Backbone as CSV, one residue per row, in Angstrom:
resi,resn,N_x,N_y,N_z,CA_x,CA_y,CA_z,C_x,C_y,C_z
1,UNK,12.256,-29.883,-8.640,12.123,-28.547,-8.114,13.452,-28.148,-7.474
2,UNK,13.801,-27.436,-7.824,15.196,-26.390,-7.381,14.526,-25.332,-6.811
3,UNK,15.742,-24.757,-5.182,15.140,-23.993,-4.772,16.636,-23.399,-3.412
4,UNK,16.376,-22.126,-3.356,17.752,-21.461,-2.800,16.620,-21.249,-1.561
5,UNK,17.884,-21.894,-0.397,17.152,-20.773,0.929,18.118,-19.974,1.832
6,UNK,17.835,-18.541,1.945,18.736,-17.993,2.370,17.851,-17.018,3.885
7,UNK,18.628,-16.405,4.311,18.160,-16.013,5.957,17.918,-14.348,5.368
8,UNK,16.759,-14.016,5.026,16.954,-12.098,4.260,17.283,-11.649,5.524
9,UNK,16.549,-11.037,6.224,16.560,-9.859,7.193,17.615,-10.122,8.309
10,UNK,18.518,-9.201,8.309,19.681,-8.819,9.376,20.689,-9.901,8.611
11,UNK,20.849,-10.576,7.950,22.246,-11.700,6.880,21.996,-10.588,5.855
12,UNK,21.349,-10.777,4.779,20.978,-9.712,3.560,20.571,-8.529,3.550
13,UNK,20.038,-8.138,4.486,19.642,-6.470,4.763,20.877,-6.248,6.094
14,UNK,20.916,-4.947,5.767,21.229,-3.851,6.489,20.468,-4.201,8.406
15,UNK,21.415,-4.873,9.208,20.571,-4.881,10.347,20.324,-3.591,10.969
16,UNK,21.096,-2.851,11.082,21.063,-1.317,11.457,19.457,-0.636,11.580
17,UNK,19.102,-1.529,10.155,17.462,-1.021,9.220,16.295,-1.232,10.228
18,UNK,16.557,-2.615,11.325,16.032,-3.361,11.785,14.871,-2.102,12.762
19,UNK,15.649,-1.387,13.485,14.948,-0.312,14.374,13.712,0.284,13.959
20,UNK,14.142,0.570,12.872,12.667,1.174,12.624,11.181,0.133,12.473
21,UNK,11.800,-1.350,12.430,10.344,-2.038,12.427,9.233,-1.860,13.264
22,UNK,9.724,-1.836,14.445,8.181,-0.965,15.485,7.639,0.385,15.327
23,UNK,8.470,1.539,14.905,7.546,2.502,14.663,6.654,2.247,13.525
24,UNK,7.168,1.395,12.539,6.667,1.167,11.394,5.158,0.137,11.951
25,UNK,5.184,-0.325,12.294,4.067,-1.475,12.722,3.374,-1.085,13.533
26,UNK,3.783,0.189,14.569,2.907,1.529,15.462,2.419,1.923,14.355
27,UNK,2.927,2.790,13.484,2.261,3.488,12.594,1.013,2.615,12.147
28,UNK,1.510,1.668,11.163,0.349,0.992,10.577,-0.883,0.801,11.918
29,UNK,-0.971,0.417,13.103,-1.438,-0.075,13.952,-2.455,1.457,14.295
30,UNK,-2.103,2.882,13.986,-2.315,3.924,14.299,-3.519,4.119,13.141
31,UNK,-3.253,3.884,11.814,-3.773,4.025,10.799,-5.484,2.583,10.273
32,UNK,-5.186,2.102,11.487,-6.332,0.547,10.953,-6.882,1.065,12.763
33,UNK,-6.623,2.547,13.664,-7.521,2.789,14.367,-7.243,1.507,15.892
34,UNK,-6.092,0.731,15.963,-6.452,-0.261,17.060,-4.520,0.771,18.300
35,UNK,-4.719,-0.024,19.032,-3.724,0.318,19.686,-2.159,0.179,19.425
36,UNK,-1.359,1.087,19.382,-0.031,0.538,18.862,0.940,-0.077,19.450
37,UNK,0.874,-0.382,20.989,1.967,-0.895,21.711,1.216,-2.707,21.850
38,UNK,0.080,-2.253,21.683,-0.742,-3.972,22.214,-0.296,-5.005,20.433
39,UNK,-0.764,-3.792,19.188,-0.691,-4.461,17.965,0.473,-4.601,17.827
40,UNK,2.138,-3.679,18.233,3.268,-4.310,18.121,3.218,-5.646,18.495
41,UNK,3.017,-5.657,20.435,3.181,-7.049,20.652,2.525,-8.010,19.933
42,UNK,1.534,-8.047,19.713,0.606,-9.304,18.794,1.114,-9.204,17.496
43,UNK,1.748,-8.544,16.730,2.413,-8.430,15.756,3.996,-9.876,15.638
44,UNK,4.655,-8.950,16.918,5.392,-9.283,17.073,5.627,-11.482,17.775
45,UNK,4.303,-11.331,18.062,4.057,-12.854,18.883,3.375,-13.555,17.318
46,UNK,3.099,-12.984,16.249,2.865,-13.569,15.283,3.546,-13.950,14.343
47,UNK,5.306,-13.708,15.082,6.237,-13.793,13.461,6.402,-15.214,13.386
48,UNK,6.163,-16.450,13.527,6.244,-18.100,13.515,4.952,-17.913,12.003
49,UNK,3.751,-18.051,12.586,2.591,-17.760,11.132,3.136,-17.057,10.458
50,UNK,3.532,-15.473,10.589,3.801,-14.373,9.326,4.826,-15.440,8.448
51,UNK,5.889,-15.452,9.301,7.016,-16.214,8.134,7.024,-17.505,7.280
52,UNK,5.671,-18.335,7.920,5.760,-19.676,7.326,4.602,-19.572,6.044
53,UNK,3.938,-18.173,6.566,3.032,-18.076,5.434,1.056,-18.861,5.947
54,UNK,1.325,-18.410,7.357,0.342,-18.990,7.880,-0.712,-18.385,7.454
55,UNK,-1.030,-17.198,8.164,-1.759,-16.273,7.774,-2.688,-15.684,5.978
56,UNK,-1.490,-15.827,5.462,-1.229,-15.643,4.127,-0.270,-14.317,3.975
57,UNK,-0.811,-13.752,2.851,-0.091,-12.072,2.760,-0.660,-10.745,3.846
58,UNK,0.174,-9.986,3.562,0.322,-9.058,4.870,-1.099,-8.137,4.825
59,UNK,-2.181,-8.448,3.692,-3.694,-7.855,4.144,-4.132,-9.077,4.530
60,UNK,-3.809,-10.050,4.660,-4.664,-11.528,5.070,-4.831,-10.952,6.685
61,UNK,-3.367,-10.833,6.703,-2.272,-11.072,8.353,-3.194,-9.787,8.839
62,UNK,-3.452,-8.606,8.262,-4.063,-7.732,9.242,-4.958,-7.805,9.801
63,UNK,-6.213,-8.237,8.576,-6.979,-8.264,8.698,-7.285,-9.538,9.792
64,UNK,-6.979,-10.339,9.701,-6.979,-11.765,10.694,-6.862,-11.032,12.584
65,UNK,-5.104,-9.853,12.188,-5.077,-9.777,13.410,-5.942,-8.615,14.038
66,UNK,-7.053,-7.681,13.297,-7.948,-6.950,13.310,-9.230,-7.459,14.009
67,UNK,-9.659,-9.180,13.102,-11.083,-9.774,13.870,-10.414,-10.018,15.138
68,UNK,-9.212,-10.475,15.575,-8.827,-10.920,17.132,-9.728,-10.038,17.829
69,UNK,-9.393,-8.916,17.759,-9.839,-7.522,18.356,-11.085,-7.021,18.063
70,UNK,-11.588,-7.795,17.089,-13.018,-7.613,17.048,-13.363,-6.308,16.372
71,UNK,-12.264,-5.817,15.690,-12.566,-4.822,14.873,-12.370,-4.545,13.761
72,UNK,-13.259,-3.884,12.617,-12.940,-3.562,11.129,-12.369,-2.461,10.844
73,UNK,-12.132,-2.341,9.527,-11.458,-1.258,9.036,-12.273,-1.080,7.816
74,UNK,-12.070,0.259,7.163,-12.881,0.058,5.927,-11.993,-0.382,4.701
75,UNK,-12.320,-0.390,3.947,-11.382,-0.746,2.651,-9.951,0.349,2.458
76,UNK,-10.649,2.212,2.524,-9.989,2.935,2.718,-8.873,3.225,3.607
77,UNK,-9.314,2.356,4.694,-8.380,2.398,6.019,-6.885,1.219,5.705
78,UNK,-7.519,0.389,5.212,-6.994,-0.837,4.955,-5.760,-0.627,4.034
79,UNK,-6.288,0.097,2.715,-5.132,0.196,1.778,-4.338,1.321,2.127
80,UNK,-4.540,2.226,3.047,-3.799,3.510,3.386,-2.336,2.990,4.451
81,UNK,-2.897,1.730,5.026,-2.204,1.277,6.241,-1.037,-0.137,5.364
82,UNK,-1.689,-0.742,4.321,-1.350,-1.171,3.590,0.187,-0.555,2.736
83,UNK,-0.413,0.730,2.142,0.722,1.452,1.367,1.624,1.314,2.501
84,UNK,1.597,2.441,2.908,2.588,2.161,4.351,3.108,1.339,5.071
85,UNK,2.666,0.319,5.068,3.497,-0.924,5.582,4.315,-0.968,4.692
86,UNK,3.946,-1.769,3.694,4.589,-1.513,2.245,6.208,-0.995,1.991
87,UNK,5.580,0.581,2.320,6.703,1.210,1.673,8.080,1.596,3.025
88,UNK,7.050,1.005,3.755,8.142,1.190,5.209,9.420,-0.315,4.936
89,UNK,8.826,-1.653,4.524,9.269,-2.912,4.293,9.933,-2.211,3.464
90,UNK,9.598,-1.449,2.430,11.221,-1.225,1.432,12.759,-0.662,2.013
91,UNK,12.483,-0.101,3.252,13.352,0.534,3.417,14.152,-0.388,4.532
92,UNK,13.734,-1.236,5.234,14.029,-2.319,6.123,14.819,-3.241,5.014
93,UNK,14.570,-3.799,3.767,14.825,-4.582,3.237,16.165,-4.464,2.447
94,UNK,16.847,-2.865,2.637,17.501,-1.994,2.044,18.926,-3.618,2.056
95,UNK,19.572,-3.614,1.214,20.831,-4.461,1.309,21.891,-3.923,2.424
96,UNK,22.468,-4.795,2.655,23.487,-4.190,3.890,24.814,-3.588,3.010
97,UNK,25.459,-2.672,3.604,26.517,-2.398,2.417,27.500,-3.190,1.943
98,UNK,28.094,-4.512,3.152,29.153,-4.827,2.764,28.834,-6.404,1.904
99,UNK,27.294,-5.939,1.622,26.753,-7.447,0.406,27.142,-7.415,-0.931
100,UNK,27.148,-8.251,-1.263,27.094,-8.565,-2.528,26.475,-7.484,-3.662
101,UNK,26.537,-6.788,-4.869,25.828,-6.152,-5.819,24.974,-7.331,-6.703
102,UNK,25.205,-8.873,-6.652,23.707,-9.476,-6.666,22.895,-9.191,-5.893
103,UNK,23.053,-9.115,-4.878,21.803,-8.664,-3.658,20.473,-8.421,-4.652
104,UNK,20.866,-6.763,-5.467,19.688,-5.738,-5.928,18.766,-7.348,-6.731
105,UNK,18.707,-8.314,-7.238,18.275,-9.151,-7.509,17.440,-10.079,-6.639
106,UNK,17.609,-10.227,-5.733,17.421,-10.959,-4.389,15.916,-10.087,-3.951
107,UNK,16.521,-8.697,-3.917,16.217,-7.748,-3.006,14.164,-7.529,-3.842
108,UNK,14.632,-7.412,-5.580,13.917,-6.823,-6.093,12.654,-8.330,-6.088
109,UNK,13.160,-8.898,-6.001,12.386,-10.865,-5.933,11.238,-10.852,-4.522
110,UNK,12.072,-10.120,-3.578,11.566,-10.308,-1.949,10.324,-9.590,-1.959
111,UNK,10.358,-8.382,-2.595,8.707,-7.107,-2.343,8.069,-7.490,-2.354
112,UNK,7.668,-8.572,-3.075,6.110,-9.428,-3.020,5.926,-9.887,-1.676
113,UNK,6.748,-10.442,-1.048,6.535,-11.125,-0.285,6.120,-10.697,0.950
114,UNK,5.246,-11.327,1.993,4.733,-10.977,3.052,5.820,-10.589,3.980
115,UNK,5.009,-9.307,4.883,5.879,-8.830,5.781,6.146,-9.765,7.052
């Protein structure tokens, strides 16, 4: 097994990008109906699991950090907050300018992956 490990976020992305991760994780937090400054922090006290893949993927991770709180979402709620996470991670993940033009390779590999 061969296998590259590299540091993505703030080495390979754009750190600049970095700012917007809390409104982005307010938002989502706004949209699944729970509080947005309490779900930042618990968000944020969860990045050790998020990154090792504890949780699983980023509807595992919500939903997990949703029962904490003892609350559901409906399916509708779920994938709306979902997109949006989503498409907010694309723009965080943006390459930094003074990278590499392999990056867009790197970059296009990472989307799957949990937030």
């Amino acid at each position: 097994m061969k296998a590259v490990v590299f540091d993505l976020f703030g080495t390979l992305t754009d750190p600049t990008l970095e700012v917007a991760r809390r409104s982005m994780v307010e938002t989502t937090a706004v949209e699944l109906g729970v509080d947005p400054a309490a779900f930042w922090d618990r968000w944020s006290r969860s990045f050790p699991e998020r990154i090792t893949g504890a949780y699983g993927d980023t509807r595992a991770t919500l939903l997990r950090l949703l029962r904490e709180w003892h609350t559901t979402v409906t399916d509708e709620a779920l994938e709306v907050a979902l997109a949006h996470h989503s498409a907010s991670m694309e723009t965080i993940r943006s390459p930094a300018p003074e990278r590499s033009p392999g990056w867009t390779n790197y970059a296009a590999a990472a989307s799957g992956w949990p937030s």
